[in-house]
Amino acid sequence: FAGKAAEFDVKINEVLTAEMPEINDEFIKNNFGLENKAKLEEAVKKQIEDNYQGMARNLFKKELFDFLNKKHDFELPAGLVEEQLNNIWAEVEEELKTNPNKFKNDKEKEKAKEKKREIAERMIRCGMILSDLAQKNKVEVMNDDLNQEISKILTRFPNQEKAVLEYYQKNASAVQQLRGSVIEEKTIDFILN
């Protein structure tokens, strides 16, 4: 039958159309777990503000890192750069499992890896500069800071709180990585102030 015209008899049993639900307190309570329309508007407004603040902060961080990277040029520990590159490249390798044709050829893949190396070097350089700034200005990470960061992480994994907490309790390197992230953010706050 390939390439030949075909004719089908079709019987339509039902036609469904989407209808916009009435946005009332009952709908809001059932679908969003909030009391009423005012609370939903308040929650949406807060979400938009938080998103805006996050984007503004990320833009500032990018500009700060660009500035630091251009202003300071020094020899980086090769082992740290390789470790960071491996972490970054692991994400690419994961992507290649689902998209094996991501790169047209080995040359394109090598070019991408060199770009990732530049990113790794930038991350290490900026991390070292921020670490030095934190040390010189006595920016420290307290247990409350770590607990607050873990609380933020828990909100991203509903119904998995116990597993997340166990992960951090059993994985010292994950806690150290979290500590590094918190000190970076606190140092950026110090710079902003």
Coordinates of C-alpha atoms in Angstrom, one line a residue:
F1 CA 0.0 0.0 0.0
A2 CA 3.0 2.3 0.2
G3 CA 2.6 5.4 -1.9
K4 CA -1.0 4.6 -2.9
A5 CA -4.0 6.8 -2.1
A6 CA -6.3 5.5 0.6
E7 CA -9.9 6.3 1.6
F8 CA -11.2 6.1 5.2
D9 CA -14.7 6.1 6.6
V10 CA -14.7 7.9 9.9
K11 CA -17.4 8.1 12.5
I12 CA -17.2 11.1 14.9
N13 CA -18.5 10.0 18.3
E14 CA -17.8 13.1 20.3
V15 CA -16.3 16.6 19.9
L16 CA -14.6 18.1 23.0
T17 CA -13.8 21.7 23.5
A18 CA -11.7 23.3 26.2
E19 CA -13.5 25.7 28.4
M20 CA -11.9 28.3 30.6
P21 CA -12.8 27.6 34.2
E22 CA -14.3 30.2 36.4
I23 CA -11.5 31.6 38.6
N24 CA -13.2 31.6 42.0
D25 CA -12.1 30.9 45.5
E26 CA -13.1 27.2 45.3
F27 CA -11.1 26.7 42.0
I28 CA -8.1 28.5 43.6
K29 CA -8.3 26.4 46.8
N30 CA -8.6 23.1 44.9
N31 CA -5.8 23.9 42.4
F32 CA -3.3 26.1 44.2
G33 CA -4.0 25.4 47.9
L34 CA -4.6 29.1 48.6
E35 CA -7.5 30.7 50.3
N36 CA -8.8 33.1 47.7
K37 CA -8.0 35.2 44.6
A38 CA -6.2 37.9 46.6
K39 CA -3.8 35.3 48.0
L40 CA -3.2 33.9 44.5
E41 CA -2.4 37.4 43.2
E42 CA -0.1 38.0 46.1
A43 CA 1.7 34.7 45.5
V44 CA 2.0 35.3 41.7
K45 CA 3.3 38.9 42.4
K46 CA 5.9 37.5 44.9
Q47 CA 7.0 34.8 42.4
I48 CA 7.5 37.4 39.7
E49 CA 9.4 39.7 42.0
D50 CA 11.6 36.7 43.1
N51 CA 12.2 35.8 39.5
Y52 CA 13.2 39.3 38.7
Q53 CA 15.5 39.6 41.7
G54 CA 17.1 36.3 40.7
M55 CA 17.7 37.4 37.1
A56 CA 19.1 40.7 38.2
R57 CA 21.5 39.0 40.6
N58 CA 22.6 36.5 37.9
L59 CA 23.2 39.4 35.5
F60 CA 25.3 41.2 38.2
K61 CA 27.2 38.0 38.9
K62 CA 28.0 37.5 35.3
E63 CA 29.2 41.1 34.9
L64 CA 31.2 40.8 38.1
F65 CA 32.9 37.5 37.0
D66 CA 33.6 39.0 33.6
F67 CA 35.3 42.0 35.3
L68 CA 37.3 39.8 37.7
N69 CA 38.4 37.5 35.0
K70 CA 39.6 40.4 32.8
K71 CA 41.3 42.3 35.7
H72 CA 43.1 39.3 37.2
D73 CA 45.3 36.9 35.2
F74 CA 47.3 34.4 37.2
E75 CA 48.4 30.8 36.9
L76 CA 45.7 28.4 38.0
P77 CA 46.2 25.0 39.6
A78 CA 46.0 22.5 36.7
G79 CA 44.3 19.9 38.9
L80 CA 41.5 22.2 40.0
V81 CA 40.9 23.2 36.4
E82 CA 40.8 19.6 35.2
E83 CA 38.4 18.6 38.0
Q84 CA 36.1 21.5 37.2
L85 CA 36.3 20.7 33.5
N86 CA 35.4 17.1 34.2
N87 CA 32.4 18.2 36.2
I88 CA 31.2 20.5 33.4
W89 CA 31.9 17.9 30.7
A90 CA 30.0 15.2 32.6
E91 CA 26.9 17.2 31.9
V92 CA 27.7 17.2 28.2
E93 CA 28.3 13.5 28.3
E94 CA 24.9 13.0 29.9
E95 CA 23.3 15.0 27.1
L96 CA 25.1 13.0 24.5
K97 CA 23.3 9.9 25.7
T98 CA 20.0 11.3 24.7
N99 CA 21.3 13.4 21.8
P100 CA 24.3 11.5 20.2
N101 CA 24.3 13.8 17.2
K102 CA 25.0 16.9 19.2
F103 CA 28.4 17.3 17.5
K104 CA 28.8 16.9 13.8
N105 CA 32.4 15.6 14.2
D106 CA 35.3 15.2 16.6
K107 CA 36.7 18.6 15.7
E108 CA 33.4 20.3 16.8
K109 CA 33.4 18.2 20.0
E110 CA 37.0 19.3 20.8
K111 CA 36.1 22.9 20.1
A112 CA 33.2 22.6 22.6
K113 CA 35.5 21.0 25.2
E114 CA 37.9 23.9 24.8
K115 CA 35.1 26.4 25.4
K116 CA 34.1 24.4 28.5
R117 CA 37.8 24.6 29.6
E118 CA 37.6 28.4 29.4
I119 CA 34.5 28.3 31.5
A120 CA 36.2 26.0 34.0
E121 CA 39.2 28.3 34.2
R122 CA 37.0 31.4 34.7
M123 CA 35.0 29.6 37.5
I124 CA 38.2 28.6 39.3
R125 CA 39.8 32.1 38.9
C126 CA 36.7 33.9 40.1
G127 CA 36.2 31.3 42.9
M128 CA 39.8 31.9 44.1
I129 CA 39.4 35.7 44.0
L130 CA 36.1 35.6 45.9
S131 CA 37.6 33.2 48.4
D132 CA 40.5 35.6 48.9
L133 CA 38.0 38.5 49.4
A134 CA 36.0 36.5 51.8
Q135 CA 39.1 35.6 53.9
K136 CA 40.4 39.1 53.9
N137 CA 37.0 40.6 54.9
K138 CA 36.1 37.8 57.4
V139 CA 33.0 36.6 55.4
E140 CA 32.1 33.3 57.1
V141 CA 29.5 30.6 56.7
M142 CA 27.6 29.9 59.9
N143 CA 25.5 26.8 60.5
D144 CA 22.4 28.9 60.1
D145 CA 23.5 29.9 56.6
L146 CA 23.9 26.2 55.7
N147 CA 20.5 25.3 57.2
Q148 CA 18.8 28.1 55.4
E149 CA 20.4 26.9 52.1
I150 CA 19.3 23.3 52.8
S151 CA 15.8 24.6 53.5
K152 CA 15.8 26.3 50.0
I153 CA 16.9 23.0 48.5
L154 CA 14.2 21.1 50.3
T155 CA 11.5 23.2 48.7
R156 CA 12.7 22.1 45.3
F157 CA 12.2 18.4 46.2
P158 CA 8.8 18.0 47.8
N159 CA 8.1 14.7 49.4
Q160 CA 11.8 13.8 49.2
E161 CA 13.0 15.9 52.2
K162 CA 14.2 12.9 54.2
A163 CA 16.3 11.6 51.2
V164 CA 17.8 15.1 50.6
L165 CA 18.7 15.5 54.3
E166 CA 20.3 12.0 54.4
Y167 CA 22.3 12.9 51.3
Y168 CA 23.9 15.9 53.0
Q169 CA 24.4 14.1 56.3
K170 CA 26.3 11.2 54.6
N171 CA 28.1 13.2 51.9
A172 CA 30.8 15.6 53.3
S173 CA 31.8 16.7 49.9
A174 CA 28.3 17.8 49.1
V175 CA 28.2 19.8 52.3
Q176 CA 31.6 21.4 51.3
Q177 CA 30.2 22.2 47.9
L178 CA 27.2 23.8 49.5
R179 CA 29.4 25.7 51.9
G180 CA 31.4 27.0 48.9
S181 CA 28.2 28.1 47.2
V182 CA 27.0 29.9 50.3
I183 CA 30.4 31.7 50.9
E184 CA 30.3 32.8 47.2
E185 CA 26.8 34.3 47.6
K186 CA 27.7 36.0 50.9
T187 CA 30.9 37.4 49.4
I188 CA 28.8 38.8 46.4
D189 CA 26.5 40.3 49.0
F190 CA 29.5 41.9 50.7
I191 CA 30.6 43.3 47.3
L192 CA 27.1 44.7 46.6
N193 CA 27.0 46.3 50.0

